[in-house]
Amino acid sequence: MRGEDARYMALALALGRRGQGRCWPNPAVGCVIVKGGRIVGRGWTAPGGRPHAEVRALKQAGEGARGATVYVSLEPCAHHGKTPPCADALIAAGVARVVAPIVDSDPRVAGQGFARLESAGIEVETGICAGEALRDLGGFLRRAETGLPHLTLKLAMSLDGRIATASGDSQWITGAEARRVVHAMRARHDAVMVGAGTARADDPMLTVRGLGITGQPVRVVVSRRLDLPLMSQLAQSAREVPLWLCHGPDPDAALAEAWDGVGATRIACDLTGRQLDMASVLRALGDKGITRVFCEGGGGLAASLLGAGLVDELVVFRAGIAIGAEGLPGIGALGLDRLAGAERFALAETRAVGGDTMSRWRRG
């Protein structure tokens, strides 16, 4: 590793994050091209997944790419999809060296990109900033390896772990600063998901607001019976912002027709007993290309995801208020009788957000 490699790789990773939530099913990759100590090209995966980061950076670099070092946050692709392989584009541009943190676990690549570069006489170095790359690209890699997207569960609760009063009043537990952070988190995910109870109680839009972004994440509602209000904001905006409804295998025909009529996409999923099987729900989303899901509850859905071991990251906002035992819990019953059966998460971050606190936990 050379002295400047970590610095340029950190920049490539930061560029890649700009594409999160807007380039699925492709990975959100960043690329920096350096020659003679000067950046001559940079790029990140475009909305919709193409052009790829390397292609955008090479176009900016032009002839400056010849003999240059390329820092890219994932192994360059080696397969023909809707566009030619990025490995071939790098070879044709005459670059001298490619630095990438991790192998692309997509079976269509899986080391073949690196092998193609080395066969062309290009120096390849891997492993730099690998941990950060694995976190940034975890959704793409998880879907490639298991068929399931990465799932972040967000909870906003009082000091005593309640998400609403006994009457269901929950707006707003946290302050404006925390809500703005949540909107930024939505923007970096492919889909925002809630349960039917939350959709009925809060009548949410589930869109990203106040950040000036173009495009919106897919809105997903988990509703076994499709018994959601057709006059809701979600229904009325289904033709403008994608709305996917994950339901049981035998929905009411009239409700199904009504939701089809407003422009929603229905996805039939399997049951476990009388409840939707959440692994089936996530696999169905993965089949449609979703790599990163941001779940905003409610308590029953949170319990189902945690109980099935499907939560990769947990983000908890706590406000400085107490609601009391009659309030609604942030997580429903998990059915545990021994502490040893509870999944442990590793604390990754704790910080103040306005008058609230935010903690981020990752699967240990």
mmCIF file of C-alpha atoms in Angstrom:
data_model
loop_
_atom_site.group_PDB
_atom_site.id
_atom_site.type_symbol
_atom_site.label_atom_id
_atom_site.label_comp_id
_atom_site.label_asym_id
_atom_site.label_seq_id
_atom_site.Cartn_x
_atom_site.Cartn_y
_atom_site.Cartn_z
ATOM 1 C CA MET A 1 0.000 0.000 0.000
ATOM 2 C CA ARG A 2 1.236 3.477 -0.848
ATOM 3 C CA GLY A 3 0.927 6.423 1.483
ATOM 4 C CA GLU A 4 -1.888 8.137 -0.418
ATOM 5 C CA ASP A 5 -3.989 5.019 -1.092
ATOM 6 C CA ALA A 6 -6.176 5.213 2.020
ATOM 7 C CA ARG A 7 -6.936 8.909 1.398
ATOM 8 C CA TYR A 8 -8.052 8.401 -2.194
ATOM 9 C CA MET A 9 -9.986 5.259 -1.309
ATOM 10 C CA ALA A 10 -11.850 7.184 1.405
ATOM 11 C CA LEU A 11 -12.827 9.704 -1.272
ATOM 12 C CA ALA A 12 -14.013 6.938 -3.598
ATOM 13 C CA LEU A 13 -16.165 5.506 -0.801
ATOM 14 C CA ALA A 14 -17.625 8.936 -0.031
ATOM 15 C CA LEU A 15 -18.512 9.398 -3.706
ATOM 16 C CA GLY A 16 -20.148 5.969 -3.753
ATOM 17 C CA ARG A 17 -22.478 6.948 -0.910
ATOM 18 C CA ARG A 18 -23.959 9.638 -3.131
ATOM 19 C CA GLY A 19 -25.639 6.909 -5.142
ATOM 20 C CA GLN A 20 -27.135 5.003 -2.216
ATOM 21 C CA GLY A 21 -30.872 4.604 -2.572
ATOM 22 C CA ARG A 22 -30.931 5.628 -6.229
ATOM 23 C CA CYS A 23 -29.032 3.003 -8.208
ATOM 24 C CA TRP A 24 -30.502 -0.349 -7.129
ATOM 25 C CA PRO A 25 -30.174 -3.176 -8.073
ATOM 26 C CA ASN A 26 -26.647 -2.066 -8.930
ATOM 27 C CA PRO A 27 -24.126 -1.270 -6.190
ATOM 28 C CA ALA A 28 -23.475 2.340 -5.187
ATOM 29 C CA VAL A 29 -19.818 2.566 -6.246
ATOM 30 C CA GLY A 30 -17.411 5.504 -6.260
ATOM 31 C CA CYS A 31 -14.301 5.930 -8.419
ATOM 32 C CA VAL A 32 -11.335 8.329 -8.344
ATOM 33 C CA ILE A 33 -8.606 8.439 -11.010
ATOM 34 C CA VAL A 34 -5.249 9.908 -9.956
ATOM 35 C CA LYS A 35 -2.213 10.735 -12.076
ATOM 36 C CA GLY A 36 0.903 12.528 -10.946
ATOM 37 C CA GLY A 37 -0.643 13.311 -7.568
ATOM 38 C CA ARG A 38 -3.633 15.034 -9.173
ATOM 39 C CA ILE A 39 -7.230 13.836 -9.468
ATOM 40 C CA VAL A 40 -8.054 13.709 -13.179
ATOM 41 C CA GLY A 41 -11.429 11.965 -12.987
ATOM 42 C CA ARG A 42 -14.062 10.960 -10.506
ATOM 43 C CA GLY A 43 -17.548 9.495 -10.611
ATOM 44 C CA TRP A 44 -20.210 7.469 -8.835
ATOM 45 C CA THR A 45 -22.945 5.126 -10.007
ATOM 46 C CA ALA A 46 -25.630 7.177 -11.721
ATOM 47 C CA PRO A 47 -29.324 7.065 -10.749
ATOM 48 C CA GLY A 48 -30.886 3.932 -12.163
ATOM 49 C CA GLY A 49 -27.578 2.055 -11.923
ATOM 50 C CA ARG A 50 -25.755 3.251 -15.021
ATOM 51 C CA PRO A 51 -23.417 4.583 -16.229
ATOM 52 C CA HIS A 52 -21.190 2.874 -13.703
ATOM 53 C CA ALA A 53 -18.764 4.854 -11.566
ATOM 54 C CA GLU A 54 -15.686 3.795 -13.553
ATOM 55 C CA VAL A 55 -17.221 4.811 -16.868
ATOM 56 C CA ARG A 56 -18.168 8.254 -15.548
ATOM 57 C CA ALA A 57 -14.706 8.795 -14.072
ATOM 58 C CA LEU A 58 -12.953 7.636 -17.251
ATOM 59 C CA LYS A 59 -15.048 9.999 -19.366
ATOM 60 C CA GLN A 60 -13.996 12.898 -17.160
ATOM 61 C CA ALA A 61 -10.322 11.854 -17.203
ATOM 62 C CA GLY A 62 -10.081 11.328 -20.960
ATOM 63 C CA GLU A 63 -6.478 10.745 -22.039
ATOM 64 C CA GLY A 64 -5.402 11.572 -18.488
ATOM 65 C CA ALA A 65 -6.392 8.044 -17.492
ATOM 66 C CA ARG A 66 -3.488 6.491 -19.390
ATOM 67 C CA GLY A 67 -0.893 5.372 -16.865
ATOM 68 C CA ALA A 68 -3.050 6.526 -13.943
ATOM 69 C CA THR A 69 -4.111 4.817 -10.716
ATOM 70 C CA VAL A 70 -7.804 4.062 -10.324
ATOM 71 C CA TYR A 71 -9.405 3.887 -6.867
ATOM 72 C CA VAL A 72 -12.781 2.158 -7.014
ATOM 73 C CA SER A 73 -14.862 1.053 -4.027
ATOM 74 C CA LEU A 74 -15.750 -2.392 -5.461
ATOM 75 C CA GLU A 75 -14.128 -4.824 -7.874
ATOM 76 C CA PRO A 76 -14.836 -3.648 -11.449
ATOM 77 C CA CYS A 77 -17.492 -5.737 -13.156
ATOM 78 C CA ALA A 78 -16.433 -8.369 -15.684
ATOM 79 C CA HIS A 79 -19.756 -9.365 -17.271
ATOM 80 C CA HIS A 80 -21.817 -8.049 -20.147
ATOM 81 C CA GLY A 81 -25.138 -6.710 -18.873
ATOM 82 C CA LYS A 82 -26.857 -3.674 -20.333
ATOM 83 C CA THR A 83 -23.387 -2.140 -20.621
ATOM 84 C CA PRO A 84 -19.929 -3.639 -21.353
ATOM 85 C CA PRO A 85 -17.651 -4.682 -18.465
ATOM 86 C CA CYS A 86 -15.937 -1.893 -16.538
ATOM 87 C CA ALA A 87 -12.787 -4.028 -16.390
ATOM 88 C CA ASP A 88 -12.584 -3.844 -20.181
ATOM 89 C CA ALA A 89 -13.103 -0.074 -20.118
ATOM 90 C CA LEU A 90 -10.208 0.325 -17.677
ATOM 91 C CA ILE A 91 -7.968 -1.857 -19.851
ATOM 92 C CA ALA A 92 -8.874 0.102 -22.978
ATOM 93 C CA ALA A 93 -8.110 3.383 -21.174
ATOM 94 C CA GLY A 94 -4.575 2.174 -20.439
ATOM 95 C CA VAL A 95 -4.626 2.617 -16.656
ATOM 96 C CA ALA A 96 -1.561 1.336 -14.811
ATOM 97 C CA ARG A 97 -2.969 0.390 -11.426
ATOM 98 C CA VAL A 98 -6.354 -0.398 -9.868
ATOM 99 C CA VAL A 99 -6.963 -0.226 -6.102
ATOM 100 C CA ALA A 100 -10.206 -1.704 -4.774
ATOM 101 C CA PRO A 101 -11.090 -2.738 -1.203
ATOM 102 C CA ILE A 102 -13.170 -5.888 -1.758
ATOM 103 C CA VAL A 103 -14.172 -8.570 -4.238
ATOM 104 C CA ASP A 104 -17.629 -8.324 -5.808
ATOM 105 C CA SER A 105 -19.512 -11.372 -4.508
ATOM 106 C CA ASP A 106 -21.936 -11.303 -7.446
ATOM 107 C CA PRO A 107 -21.256 -14.709 -9.081
ATOM 108 C CA ARG A 108 -21.013 -12.990 -12.474
ATOM 109 C CA VAL A 109 -17.903 -11.173 -11.204
ATOM 110 C CA ALA A 110 -16.438 -12.852 -8.074
ATOM 111 C CA GLY A 111 -12.768 -12.129 -8.795
ATOM 112 C CA GLN A 112 -13.018 -12.228 -12.578
ATOM 113 C CA GLY A 113 -12.698 -8.455 -12.841
ATOM 114 C CA PHE A 114 -9.410 -8.471 -10.956
ATOM 115 C CA ALA A 115 -8.161 -11.445 -12.982
ATOM 116 C CA ARG A 116 -8.958 -9.698 -16.260
ATOM 117 C CA LEU A 117 -7.079 -6.570 -15.174
ATOM 118 C CA GLU A 118 -4.020 -8.544 -14.064
ATOM 119 C CA SER A 119 -4.002 -10.515 -17.323
ATOM 120 C CA ALA A 120 -3.760 -7.192 -19.142
ATOM 121 C CA GLY A 121 -0.697 -6.236 -17.080
ATOM 122 C CA ILE A 122 -2.491 -3.836 -14.743
ATOM 123 C CA GLU A 123 -1.337 -3.838 -11.111
ATOM 124 C CA VAL A 124 -4.181 -4.687 -8.713
ATOM 125 C CA GLU A 125 -4.201 -4.023 -4.975
ATOM 126 C CA THR A 126 -7.037 -4.974 -2.614
ATOM 127 C CA GLY A 127 -7.961 -4.760 1.061
ATOM 128 C CA ILE A 128 -7.613 -0.999 1.622
ATOM 129 C CA CYS A 129 -10.608 0.346 3.617
ATOM 130 C CA ALA A 130 -12.246 -3.073 3.276
ATOM 131 C CA GLY A 131 -14.316 -2.784 6.469
ATOM 132 C CA GLU A 132 -15.861 0.511 5.392
ATOM 133 C CA ALA A 133 -16.568 -0.837 1.915
ATOM 134 C CA LEU A 134 -18.302 -3.895 3.365
ATOM 135 C CA ARG A 135 -20.582 -1.612 5.400
ATOM 136 C CA ASP A 136 -21.353 0.743 2.512
ATOM 137 C CA LEU A 137 -22.032 -2.063 0.045
ATOM 138 C CA GLY A 138 -23.528 -4.510 2.535
ATOM 139 C CA GLY A 139 -26.971 -4.438 0.933
ATOM 140 C CA PHE A 140 -25.721 -5.257 -2.552
ATOM 141 C CA LEU A 141 -23.411 -7.982 -1.242
ATOM 142 C CA ARG A 142 -26.056 -9.494 1.056
ATOM 143 C CA ARG A 143 -28.566 -9.672 -1.777
ATOM 144 C CA ALA A 144 -25.964 -11.247 -4.100
ATOM 145 C CA GLU A 145 -25.057 -13.857 -1.494
ATOM 146 C CA THR A 146 -28.424 -14.629 0.155
ATOM 147 C CA GLY A 147 -31.171 -13.023 -1.935
ATOM 148 C CA LEU A 148 -32.123 -10.807 1.023
ATOM 149 C CA PRO A 149 -31.593 -7.043 1.229
ATOM 150 C CA HIS A 150 -29.826 -5.330 4.109
ATOM 151 C CA LEU A 151 -32.407 -4.203 6.677
ATOM 152 C CA THR A 152 -32.114 -1.217 9.003
ATOM 153 C CA LEU A 153 -34.753 -0.993 11.724
ATOM 154 C CA LYS A 154 -35.417 2.509 13.060
ATOM 155 C CA LEU A 155 -37.163 3.096 16.380
ATOM 156 C CA ALA A 156 -38.124 6.483 17.848
ATOM 157 C CA MET A 157 -39.175 6.156 21.467
ATOM 158 C CA SER A 158 -39.440 7.783 24.843
ATOM 159 C CA LEU A 159 -37.005 7.280 27.694
ATOM 160 C CA ASP A 160 -39.162 4.396 28.924
ATOM 161 C CA GLY A 161 -39.254 2.642 25.563
ATOM 162 C CA ARG A 162 -42.691 3.742 24.299
ATOM 163 C CA ILE A 163 -43.467 4.766 20.724
ATOM 164 C CA ALA A 164 -46.931 6.238 21.377
ATOM 165 C CA THR A 165 -49.456 6.983 24.086
ATOM 166 C CA ALA A 166 -52.238 4.522 24.896
ATOM 167 C CA SER A 167 -54.470 6.343 22.379
ATOM 168 C CA GLY A 168 -51.867 5.878 19.643
ATOM 169 C CA ASP A 169 -50.625 9.503 19.581
ATOM 170 C CA SER A 170 -47.012 9.435 18.378
ATOM 171 C CA GLN A 171 -46.440 12.748 16.545
ATOM 172 C CA TRP A 172 -43.943 13.846 17.441
ATOM 173 C CA ILE A 173 -41.884 11.986 20.030
ATOM 174 C CA THR A 174 -38.568 13.230 18.659
ATOM 175 C CA GLY A 175 -37.658 16.752 17.600
ATOM 176 C CA ALA A 176 -37.219 18.390 14.213
ATOM 177 C CA GLU A 177 -33.472 17.676 14.049
ATOM 178 C CA ALA A 178 -34.011 13.948 14.554
ATOM 179 C CA ARG A 179 -36.765 13.902 11.933
ATOM 180 C CA ARG A 180 -34.427 15.544 9.443
ATOM 181 C CA VAL A 181 -31.794 12.865 10.109
ATOM 182 C CA VAL A 182 -34.459 10.200 9.504
ATOM 183 C CA HIS A 183 -35.303 11.762 6.136
ATOM 184 C CA ALA A 184 -31.608 11.625 5.208
ATOM 185 C CA MET A 185 -31.560 7.941 6.180
ATOM 186 C CA ARG A 186 -34.616 7.266 4.027
ATOM 187 C CA ALA A 187 -32.848 8.880 1.088
ATOM 188 C CA ARG A 188 -29.944 6.421 1.354
ATOM 189 C CA HIS A 189 -32.163 3.336 1.202
ATOM 190 C CA ASP A 190 -33.928 1.759 -1.764
ATOM 191 C CA ALA A 191 -37.158 1.193 0.160
ATOM 192 C CA VAL A 192 -38.936 2.486 3.279
ATOM 193 C CA MET A 193 -41.128 -0.110 4.996
ATOM 194 C CA VAL A 194 -43.881 0.035 7.635
ATOM 195 C CA GLY A 195 -46.531 -2.320 8.927
ATOM 196 C CA ALA A 196 -50.242 -2.017 8.295
ATOM 197 C CA GLY A 197 -50.915 -0.727 11.817
ATOM 198 C CA THR A 198 -48.533 2.201 11.350
ATOM 199 C CA ALA A 199 -50.017 2.958 7.937
ATOM 200 C CA ARG A 200 -53.522 3.066 9.411
ATOM 201 C CA ALA A 201 -52.653 5.018 12.559
ATOM 202 C CA ASP A 202 -50.292 7.649 11.135
ATOM 203 C CA ASP A 203 -51.424 8.026 7.496
ATOM 204 C CA PRO A 204 -47.773 8.598 6.494
ATOM 205 C CA MET A 205 -46.364 9.604 3.110
ATOM 206 C CA LEU A 206 -43.004 7.819 3.739
ATOM 207 C CA THR A 207 -41.276 10.158 1.303
ATOM 208 C CA VAL A 208 -38.030 12.102 1.677
ATOM 209 C CA ARG A 209 -38.808 15.758 2.285
ATOM 210 C CA GLY A 210 -36.835 18.910 2.921
ATOM 211 C CA LEU A 211 -33.541 17.720 1.395
ATOM 212 C CA GLY A 212 -34.032 18.761 -2.215
ATOM 213 C CA ILE A 213 -33.383 15.291 -3.633
ATOM 214 C CA THR A 214 -34.797 13.967 -6.873
ATOM 215 C CA GLY A 215 -36.383 10.534 -6.868
ATOM 216 C CA GLN A 216 -37.911 8.731 -3.919
ATOM 217 C CA PRO A 217 -37.413 5.356 -2.253
ATOM 218 C CA VAL A 218 -40.020 2.681 -2.876
ATOM 219 C CA ARG A 219 -42.666 2.720 -0.145
ATOM 220 C CA VAL A 220 -43.474 -0.754 1.194
ATOM 221 C CA VAL A 221 -46.401 -1.610 3.454
ATOM 222 C CA VAL A 222 -46.652 -5.068 5.014
ATOM 223 C CA SER A 223 -50.372 -5.899 5.209
ATOM 224 C CA ARG A 224 -51.528 -9.508 5.242
ATOM 225 C CA ARG A 225 -55.141 -8.653 4.395
ATOM 226 C CA LEU A 226 -54.644 -5.454 2.349
ATOM 227 C CA ASP A 227 -57.028 -3.797 4.797
ATOM 228 C CA LEU A 228 -55.607 -0.312 4.399
ATOM 229 C CA PRO A 229 -57.557 2.923 3.834
ATOM 230 C CA LEU A 230 -57.949 3.688 0.147
ATOM 231 C CA MET A 231 -58.283 7.402 0.925
ATOM 232 C CA SER A 232 -54.874 7.489 2.633
ATOM 233 C CA GLN A 233 -51.934 9.591 1.471
ATOM 234 C CA LEU A 234 -50.168 6.402 0.390
ATOM 235 C CA ALA A 235 -53.035 5.354 -1.866
ATOM 236 C CA GLN A 236 -53.633 8.803 -3.306
ATOM 237 C CA SER A 237 -49.945 9.184 -4.270
ATOM 238 C CA ALA A 238 -49.319 5.644 -5.537
ATOM 239 C CA ARG A 239 -49.039 6.741 -9.175
ATOM 240 C CA GLU A 240 -46.468 9.431 -8.342
ATOM 241 C CA VAL A 241 -44.281 7.560 -5.831
ATOM 242 C CA PRO A 242 -43.934 3.753 -6.011
ATOM 243 C CA LEU A 243 -46.069 1.899 -3.455
ATOM 244 C CA TRP A 244 -45.588 -1.843 -2.966
ATOM 245 C CA LEU A 245 -47.966 -3.851 -0.793
ATOM 246 C CA CYS A 246 -46.705 -7.146 0.632
ATOM 247 C CA HIS A 247 -49.724 -9.312 1.448
ATOM 248 C CA GLY A 248 -50.780 -12.900 2.052
ATOM 249 C CA PRO A 249 -51.273 -15.514 -0.667
ATOM 250 C CA ASP A 250 -55.082 -15.150 -0.853
ATOM 251 C CA PRO A 251 -56.063 -11.475 -0.586
ATOM 252 C CA ASP A 252 -59.656 -10.294 -0.789
ATOM 253 C CA ALA A 253 -60.398 -9.959 -4.511
ATOM 254 C CA ALA A 254 -62.205 -6.629 -4.187
ATOM 255 C CA LEU A 255 -59.396 -5.087 -2.116
ATOM 256 C CA ALA A 256 -56.777 -6.417 -4.522
ATOM 257 C CA GLU A 257 -58.612 -4.894 -7.472
ATOM 258 C CA ALA A 258 -58.989 -1.572 -5.665
ATOM 259 C CA TRP A 259 -55.279 -1.324 -4.885
ATOM 260 C CA ASP A 260 -54.400 -2.305 -8.451
ATOM 261 C CA GLY A 261 -56.698 0.486 -9.559
ATOM 262 C CA VAL A 262 -54.849 3.212 -7.646
ATOM 263 C CA GLY A 263 -51.494 2.105 -9.076
ATOM 264 C CA ALA A 264 -49.991 0.096 -6.228
ATOM 265 C CA THR A 265 -47.833 -2.975 -6.864
ATOM 266 C CA ARG A 266 -48.997 -6.041 -4.965
ATOM 267 C CA ILE A 267 -46.541 -8.744 -3.867
ATOM 268 C CA ALA A 268 -47.891 -12.045 -2.572
ATOM 269 C CA CYS A 269 -45.788 -13.504 0.251
ATOM 270 C CA ASP A 270 -45.849 -16.662 2.356
ATOM 271 C CA LEU A 271 -47.376 -17.032 5.785
ATOM 272 C CA THR A 272 -45.966 -18.401 9.019
ATOM 273 C CA GLY A 273 -49.035 -19.486 10.921
ATOM 274 C CA ARG A 274 -51.429 -16.565 10.560
ATOM 275 C CA GLN A 275 -48.744 -13.917 10.034
ATOM 276 C CA LEU A 276 -46.711 -12.932 7.023
ATOM 277 C CA ASP A 277 -43.347 -14.642 6.916
ATOM 278 C CA MET A 278 -40.887 -11.735 7.018
ATOM 279 C CA ALA A 279 -38.098 -13.713 5.372
ATOM 280 C CA SER A 280 -40.496 -14.283 2.472
ATOM 281 C CA VAL A 281 -41.266 -10.545 2.375
ATOM 282 C CA LEU A 282 -37.596 -9.560 2.267
ATOM 283 C CA ARG A 283 -36.792 -12.221 -0.298
ATOM 284 C CA ALA A 284 -39.590 -10.907 -2.507
ATOM 285 C CA LEU A 285 -38.140 -7.411 -2.241
ATOM 286 C CA GLY A 286 -34.702 -8.778 -3.068
ATOM 287 C CA ASP A 287 -36.131 -10.545 -6.110
ATOM 288 C CA LYS A 288 -37.306 -7.144 -7.339
ATOM 289 C CA GLY A 289 -33.823 -5.686 -6.979
ATOM 290 C CA ILE A 290 -34.080 -3.970 -3.587
ATOM 291 C CA THR A 291 -30.743 -4.008 -1.740
ATOM 292 C CA ARG A 292 -31.364 -1.705 1.274
ATOM 293 C CA VAL A 293 -34.580 -1.473 3.324
ATOM 294 C CA PHE A 294 -35.289 1.135 6.014
ATOM 295 C CA CYS A 295 -38.029 -0.114 8.324
ATOM 296 C CA GLU A 296 -39.904 2.402 10.486
ATOM 297 C CA GLY A 297 -42.143 0.020 12.459
ATOM 298 C CA GLY A 298 -44.450 -0.378 14.206
ATOM 299 C CA GLY A 299 -43.900 -2.575 17.211
ATOM 300 C CA GLY A 300 -45.356 -5.778 15.804
ATOM 301 C CA LEU A 301 -43.352 -5.576 12.585
ATOM 302 C CA ALA A 302 -40.191 -4.754 14.553
ATOM 303 C CA ALA A 303 -40.744 -7.828 16.731
ATOM 304 C CA SER A 304 -41.288 -10.052 13.699
ATOM 305 C CA LEU A 305 -38.059 -8.879 12.066
ATOM 306 C CA LEU A 306 -35.986 -9.162 15.233
ATOM 307 C CA GLY A 307 -37.489 -12.531 16.118
ATOM 308 C CA ALA A 308 -36.589 -13.887 12.695
ATOM 309 C CA GLY A 309 -33.013 -12.575 12.896
ATOM 310 C CA LEU A 310 -33.478 -10.333 9.855
ATOM 311 C CA VAL A 311 -32.273 -7.012 11.299
ATOM 312 C CA ASP A 312 -28.767 -6.032 10.194
ATOM 313 C CA GLU A 313 -28.692 -2.586 11.772
ATOM 314 C CA LEU A 314 -30.747 -0.957 14.523
ATOM 315 C CA VAL A 315 -31.071 2.824 14.834
ATOM 316 C CA VAL A 316 -32.726 4.060 18.027
ATOM 317 C CA PHE A 317 -33.759 7.658 18.705
ATOM 318 C CA ARG A 318 -34.685 8.473 22.315
ATOM 319 C CA ALA A 319 -36.498 11.601 23.345
ATOM 320 C CA GLY A 320 -36.325 13.132 26.810
ATOM 321 C CA ILE A 321 -39.909 12.322 27.740
ATOM 322 C CA ALA A 322 -41.602 9.497 29.664
ATOM 323 C CA ILE A 323 -44.998 8.141 28.566
ATOM 324 C CA GLY A 324 -45.619 5.435 31.141
ATOM 325 C CA ALA A 325 -46.562 1.783 31.188
ATOM 326 C CA GLU A 326 -49.874 2.369 29.412
ATOM 327 C CA GLY A 327 -48.032 3.616 26.319
ATOM 328 C CA LEU A 328 -47.367 1.430 23.276
ATOM 329 C CA PRO A 329 -44.019 -0.435 23.383
ATOM 330 C CA GLY A 330 -41.448 0.124 20.648
ATOM 331 C CA ILE A 331 -41.080 -3.619 20.073
ATOM 332 C CA GLY A 332 -43.844 -6.183 20.392
ATOM 333 C CA ALA A 333 -43.575 -9.561 22.089
ATOM 334 C CA LEU A 334 -40.593 -11.651 20.985
ATOM 335 C CA GLY A 335 -41.614 -14.803 22.846
ATOM 336 C CA LEU A 336 -38.279 -15.180 24.632
ATOM 337 C CA ASP A 337 -38.096 -17.087 27.907
ATOM 338 C CA ARG A 338 -34.316 -16.949 28.332
ATOM 339 C CA LEU A 339 -31.905 -14.051 27.867
ATOM 340 C CA ALA A 340 -29.555 -16.358 25.982
ATOM 341 C CA GLY A 341 -32.079 -16.464 23.150
ATOM 342 C CA ALA A 342 -31.889 -12.717 22.490
ATOM 343 C CA GLU A 343 -29.726 -11.565 19.588
ATOM 344 C CA ARG A 344 -27.015 -9.127 20.636
ATOM 345 C CA PHE A 345 -26.082 -6.085 18.586
ATOM 346 C CA ALA A 346 -22.759 -4.242 18.765
ATOM 347 C CA LEU A 347 -22.867 -0.512 19.509
ATOM 348 C CA ALA A 348 -21.391 1.421 16.580
ATOM 349 C CA GLU A 349 -22.288 5.034 17.394
ATOM 350 C CA THR A 350 -24.017 7.235 19.947
ATOM 351 C CA ARG A 351 -24.566 10.961 19.494
ATOM 352 C CA ALA A 352 -26.872 13.835 20.332
ATOM 353 C CA VAL A 353 -29.306 14.939 17.621
ATOM 354 C CA GLY A 354 -30.877 18.188 18.758
ATOM 355 C CA GLY A 355 -32.573 17.440 22.050
ATOM 356 C CA ASP A 356 -32.629 13.679 21.414
ATOM 357 C CA THR A 357 -30.022 10.924 21.326
ATOM 358 C CA MET A 358 -29.342 8.511 18.512
ATOM 359 C CA SER A 359 -27.621 5.144 18.869
ATOM 360 C CA ARG A 360 -26.688 2.883 16.015
ATOM 361 C CA TRP A 361 -26.244 -0.844 16.601
ATOM 362 C CA ARG A 362 -24.985 -3.451 14.145
ATOM 363 C CA ARG A 363 -25.462 -7.191 14.137
ATOM 364 C CA GLY A 364 -22.637 -8.598 16.244
#
